[in-house]
Amino acid sequence: MDDLYAFLIGPALWVAFIVFLGGLCLRVAFLYGLSKDRDKVIYNHADMSWGVRSIFHWLIPWGSVSMRNQPVFTLMFFLFHICLFAVPLFLLAHNMMWQEAFGISLPSMSDGTADILTIVFLVSFVFLLARRMVRPEVRILTTAWDYTLLLLTGIPFVTGFLAYHQVGDYKTLLILHILFAELLLIVIPFSKLAHIILFFFSRAFIGFEFGGRRGARTW
Amino acid sequence: MNDVLEKPVDTHKIREILNANDGARIKTWLSICSRCGLCAESCFFYLTNNRDPRFSPAYKFKSTLAEMYRRKGNVDRDFLRKCYDIIWGECTTCRRCSMYCPFGIDIATMISTARTVCQSQGVVPDGLERTSVNYRETGNQMGMSTDDFLDTCSWMEEETGEELTGLTIPIDKKGAKYMYCLNAREPMYYPQDIGMAAKIFTVAEEDWTMSSTGWEATNLAMYAGDRALAGQVVKNMYEKAVELGVQNIAITECGHAFRSAAFEGPYFAGYAGGKPPVAVVHSVQLFYEYLRDGRIKIDPDKMLTEPVTYQDPCNVSRNGGLWEEGRKLTAFLAKDFREMTPNREHNHCCGGGGGFIPMGPEFKKRRMISGRLKADQIRATGAKIVIAPCHNCYDQINDLNKEYNLGVKVLSFKEIICETMIVPDKFKPVEGDDEE
């Protein structure tokens, strides 16, 4: 078990980070090359001001008509995304490991804050999961893979939370925590989760297309 | 279309179309849609069909274009038949959903691509196919000959000239400021529309012309998914404008004609840069400028006093950028203006767009069901007059008027301007002239 742990925080972690960052870069580079050839409409009407506003209004809560029409979903949706980013990036334990490995770290939050954010995350997670199952217009679109990806974002939080609070077998939970977090990182570039970066491109385009060409707001 | 259902599917051709369209945008859209379902509430088909989730925009592209890509083009007739119902019968490509999608996925573009795939296999509504035949033969959707067209113009010149001295309908005038392009239904069924436009241009003392060819601004081939033909249709117009050396192409009160001429046409016709070779202006913009600049003055005593609402045609407002011009123009003409909700670029399609009106009786029932939203919107304003600067909105709202007993009158800007404008004395016919 110790070997497995050593593997997971050693070579496997490197692989996960490289695949995550490299995969996203390759995907963007590939799409960029393809767009130069086949999507001239993007560049013909590029308008940075509209592109930036198209992105910005969807990055702030209730910043678009669509979000204001569904206020509760929007709240949960933002809590989900904020916690999903903030907890792993600013967790003290993670930053200590980065300090050790690379000599750099980000500012970190207290463990108490991390606990609260984790619980907030899990509440939003359950909400999104339930919404997927209950709302007909969402359920009809949802595939097994969508559930898998959603679960994959949740497992590292649950296992990390339980391990920290020493509920259950610490070592096992920690291994599961790292394993699933790495799996998630590896899956991101090759799935819909690549929207963490592609979001900016698709939003910019629709900003050009509606705003740049017609002055219509897409928010 | 039924006879083509027996023919084998040319999967090679389908793959070719899918590959040609498999760019960064479609790849990104298909892969990042996170199935959040936010688009559903934006769609008037969904809202008027008991919120049946099969009418949500995401479901529509997933079960059509996404499925074509997933099967790498290996689809059968049954599948294409199912697509037919969805892409023509449940979407007007109004593009409202793109504004409600967190990623701004352009679903209408994907539905249009699916239409192109189906069209390549002869799976296309008969009503649209008939217009395609006409476009090929005559360059206009009604199959009108050049002689008939020119006769109609001179007839209108003669008839309207009796009301307005000095009125002419110039044909192929080189270097004019505006080449006025039409919806072929005007010379065919509503020739007075040409007369009214001529009156407006005359009173505004505009330097304008009509053209003997390339006068058709509509482009139903765009809705039929026939991109090559759609390209030819706009090319006829662009090339004529370039040949005549006109400064602008002016488009009649038709929504999709403007979308085609100003935005999508250059892509169909393969013009680099995505811009038409000659600037394209919609009537709403042009008429607004006439009133704003005082080139046409409205008689305050003739202004509309009944409550008026404005139908934002999707392809004039959201896809044309002219929602404020439409309102400012209305303000010149009507005293009691009432907004529909939602409005401007967030307006709902009337249900007549995307080819629905020419698709005819086969689709009428659905058109009336999905149009209920527009009917409710109109009723809620209490308006007695609906201004619709688009032929398809015009026809659809007239149908909705009957179906839902709205008790409204649908008018175009041309009709109202001609009724309310002050005609300067120099254009007034001299009394007794007709006794000569």
mmCIF file of N, CA and C in Angstrom, chain B residues 66 71 83-84 97 103 171 194 197 200 202 246 324 330 362 365 373:
data_model
loop_
_atom_site.group_PDB
_atom_site.id
_atom_site.type_symbol
_atom_site.label_atom_id
_atom_site.label_comp_id
_atom_site.label_asym_id
_atom_site.label_seq_id
_atom_site.Cartn_x
_atom_site.Cartn_y
_atom_site.Cartn_z
ATOM 1 N N ALA B 66 -25.483 15.582 -34.131
ATOM 2 C CA ALA B 66 -24.528 14.862 -33.277
ATOM 3 C C ALA B 66 -24.572 13.365 -33.585
ATOM 4 N N ARG B 71 -22.400 8.376 -35.851
ATOM 5 C CA ARG B 71 -22.483 7.211 -36.744
ATOM 6 C C ARG B 71 -21.602 7.379 -37.977
ATOM 7 N N CYS B 83 -35.000 12.926 -38.560
ATOM 8 C CA CYS B 83 -34.314 14.223 -38.555
ATOM 9 C C CYS B 83 -35.188 15.283 -39.220
ATOM 10 N N TYR B 84 -35.793 14.891 -40.336
ATOM 11 C CA TYR B 84 -36.659 15.794 -41.103
ATOM 12 C C TYR B 84 -37.689 16.463 -40.196
ATOM 13 N N CYS B 97 -31.728 30.332 -28.717
ATOM 14 C CA CYS B 97 -31.109 29.453 -27.706
ATOM 15 C C CYS B 97 -29.635 29.776 -27.485
ATOM 16 N N PHE B 103 -22.326 28.273 -22.951
ATOM 17 C CA PHE B 103 -21.180 28.231 -23.854
ATOM 18 C C PHE B 103 -21.450 28.983 -25.163
ATOM 19 N N ILE B 171 -35.329 51.106 -63.716
ATOM 20 C CA ILE B 171 -34.821 49.739 -63.828
ATOM 21 C C ILE B 171 -33.367 49.804 -64.303
ATOM 22 N N ILE B 194 -44.620 47.087 -54.225
ATOM 23 C CA ILE B 194 -43.632 47.768 -55.072
ATOM 24 C C ILE B 194 -44.043 49.215 -55.268
ATOM 25 N N ALA B 197 -43.259 51.123 -52.081
ATOM 26 C CA ALA B 197 -41.825 51.415 -51.956
ATOM 27 C C ALA B 197 -41.458 52.571 -52.881
ATOM 28 N N ILE B 200 -42.436 55.868 -51.399
ATOM 29 C CA ILE B 200 -41.527 56.287 -50.321
ATOM 30 C C ILE B 200 -40.230 56.823 -50.913
ATOM 31 N N THR B 202 -39.787 58.040 -53.815
ATOM 32 C CA THR B 202 -40.055 59.283 -54.548
ATOM 33 C C THR B 202 -40.133 60.466 -53.591
ATOM 34 N N VAL B 246 -24.021 50.127 -58.131
ATOM 35 C CA VAL B 246 -24.806 50.801 -57.089
ATOM 36 C C VAL B 246 -24.004 50.841 -55.791
ATOM 37 N N GLU B 324 -33.585 48.638 -32.309
ATOM 38 C CA GLU B 324 -33.836 50.031 -31.891
ATOM 39 C C GLU B 324 -34.372 50.850 -33.065
ATOM 40 N N THR B 330 -41.169 53.208 -35.400
ATOM 41 C CA THR B 330 -42.548 53.078 -34.922
ATOM 42 C C THR B 330 -42.980 54.342 -34.184
ATOM 43 N N GLU B 362 -48.512 20.999 -44.786
ATOM 44 C CA GLU B 362 -47.961 19.851 -44.060
ATOM 45 C C GLU B 362 -47.491 20.270 -42.660
ATOM 46 N N LYS B 365 -50.165 22.810 -38.823
ATOM 47 C CA LYS B 365 -50.653 22.519 -37.473
ATOM 48 C C LYS B 365 -49.578 22.850 -36.438
ATOM 49 N N LEU B 373 -47.343 31.064 -28.500
ATOM 50 C CA LEU B 373 -46.571 31.954 -27.642
ATOM 51 C C LEU B 373 -46.645 33.389 -28.162
#
